[in-house]
Amino acid sequence: ELPDSLMSSRVMRELYLTKNQLNGTIPTFKDFNGLHKLYLNFNYLTGSIPKSIMTLSGLTEFNIANNNVDGTIPPEIGKMTSLEKINMNHNFLTGSIP
């Protein structure tokens, strides 16, 4: 679990948590519209991609590769106009990238 102080930051632009042995579900990121890069790859995250990811209007890079994330790829990802790079490989996701 990530500390509350980190999850309450509204001015963070980049968050790199690669190879931190994080487990549990992907955290809910609310009101992080300034976040441009989110890297959660090479951890032990489970569950599905939370809907809150799709509300990050400024997100340009999203990486959850090499986790244990499952479920269907949310179709809303295809509507994220600022998203330039996405890496979700080596998970248990179904469906296609819209």
XYZ file of C-alpha atoms in Angstrom:
98
model
C 0.000 0.000 0.000
C 1.226 3.457 -0.880
C 1.428 6.126 1.827
C -1.446 8.610 2.099
C 0.983 11.507 1.709
C 1.972 10.198 -1.721
C -1.601 9.512 -2.780
C -2.723 13.001 -1.778
C -0.153 14.823 -3.899
C -1.938 16.863 -6.548
C 1.141 18.402 -8.184
C 3.072 15.239 -9.035
C 3.931 15.006 -12.731
C 5.797 11.683 -12.851
C 5.575 8.599 -10.642
C 8.031 5.743 -11.162
C 7.466 2.758 -8.875
C 9.169 0.123 -11.021
C 10.579 -2.930 -9.188
C 9.360 -1.956 -5.727
C 7.748 -5.302 -4.851
C 4.349 -3.634 -4.572
C 1.431 -6.000 -4.120
C -2.316 -5.632 -3.944
C -4.430 -3.789 -6.473
C -3.459 -0.782 -8.556
C -4.092 2.269 -6.357
C -6.910 4.665 -7.109
C -5.505 7.869 -8.550
C -8.079 10.642 -8.112
C -7.449 14.297 -8.858
C -4.016 13.594 -10.339
C -4.694 15.528 -13.550
C -1.123 16.833 -13.579
C 0.287 13.293 -13.680
C 1.938 12.634 -17.041
C 3.885 9.417 -16.456
C 2.835 6.461 -14.316
C 5.163 3.457 -14.127
C 4.044 0.527 -11.954
C 5.828 -2.207 -13.911
C 7.728 -5.197 -12.482
C 5.728 -5.461 -9.263
C 3.155 -7.956 -7.940
C 0.006 -5.939 -8.555
C -3.276 -7.815 -9.004
C -6.879 -7.044 -9.855
C -8.161 -4.987 -12.733
C -7.194 -1.573 -14.092
C -9.160 0.938 -11.982
C -11.513 3.361 -13.713
C -9.684 6.235 -12.020
C -6.761 5.718 -14.441
C -9.041 6.797 -17.278
C -9.745 10.109 -15.512
C -6.079 11.167 -15.629
C -6.524 13.645 -18.448
C -2.837 14.555 -18.700
C -1.436 11.015 -18.686
C 0.972 10.457 -21.586
C 2.709 7.240 -20.442
C 1.193 4.298 -18.548
C 3.177 1.160 -17.758
C 1.861 -1.800 -15.743
C 3.909 -4.495 -17.505
C 5.067 -7.606 -15.649
C 2.447 -7.730 -12.910
C -0.538 -10.018 -12.282
C -3.230 -7.617 -13.437
C -6.295 -9.325 -14.899
C -9.709 -8.543 -16.324
C -10.719 -6.837 -19.536
C -8.800 -3.894 -20.952
C -11.154 -0.948 -20.320
C -12.463 0.521 -23.596
C -12.086 3.993 -22.071
C -8.314 3.696 -22.540
C -8.902 4.277 -26.247
C -10.483 7.640 -25.448
C -7.457 8.960 -23.555
C -6.294 11.480 -26.132
C -3.096 12.464 -24.317
C -1.847 8.874 -23.939
C 1.199 8.295 -26.157
C 2.788 5.157 -24.638
C 1.126 2.227 -22.955
C 2.694 -1.043 -21.841
C 0.514 -3.743 -20.315
C 2.372 -6.862 -21.455
C 2.990 -9.895 -19.245
C -0.270 -9.648 -17.319
C -3.502 -11.623 -17.563
C -5.587 -9.057 -19.435
C -8.183 -9.955 -22.024
C -9.580 -8.015 -24.941
C -7.859 -5.614 -27.261
C -6.570 -2.086 -26.950
C -9.363 0.084 -28.338
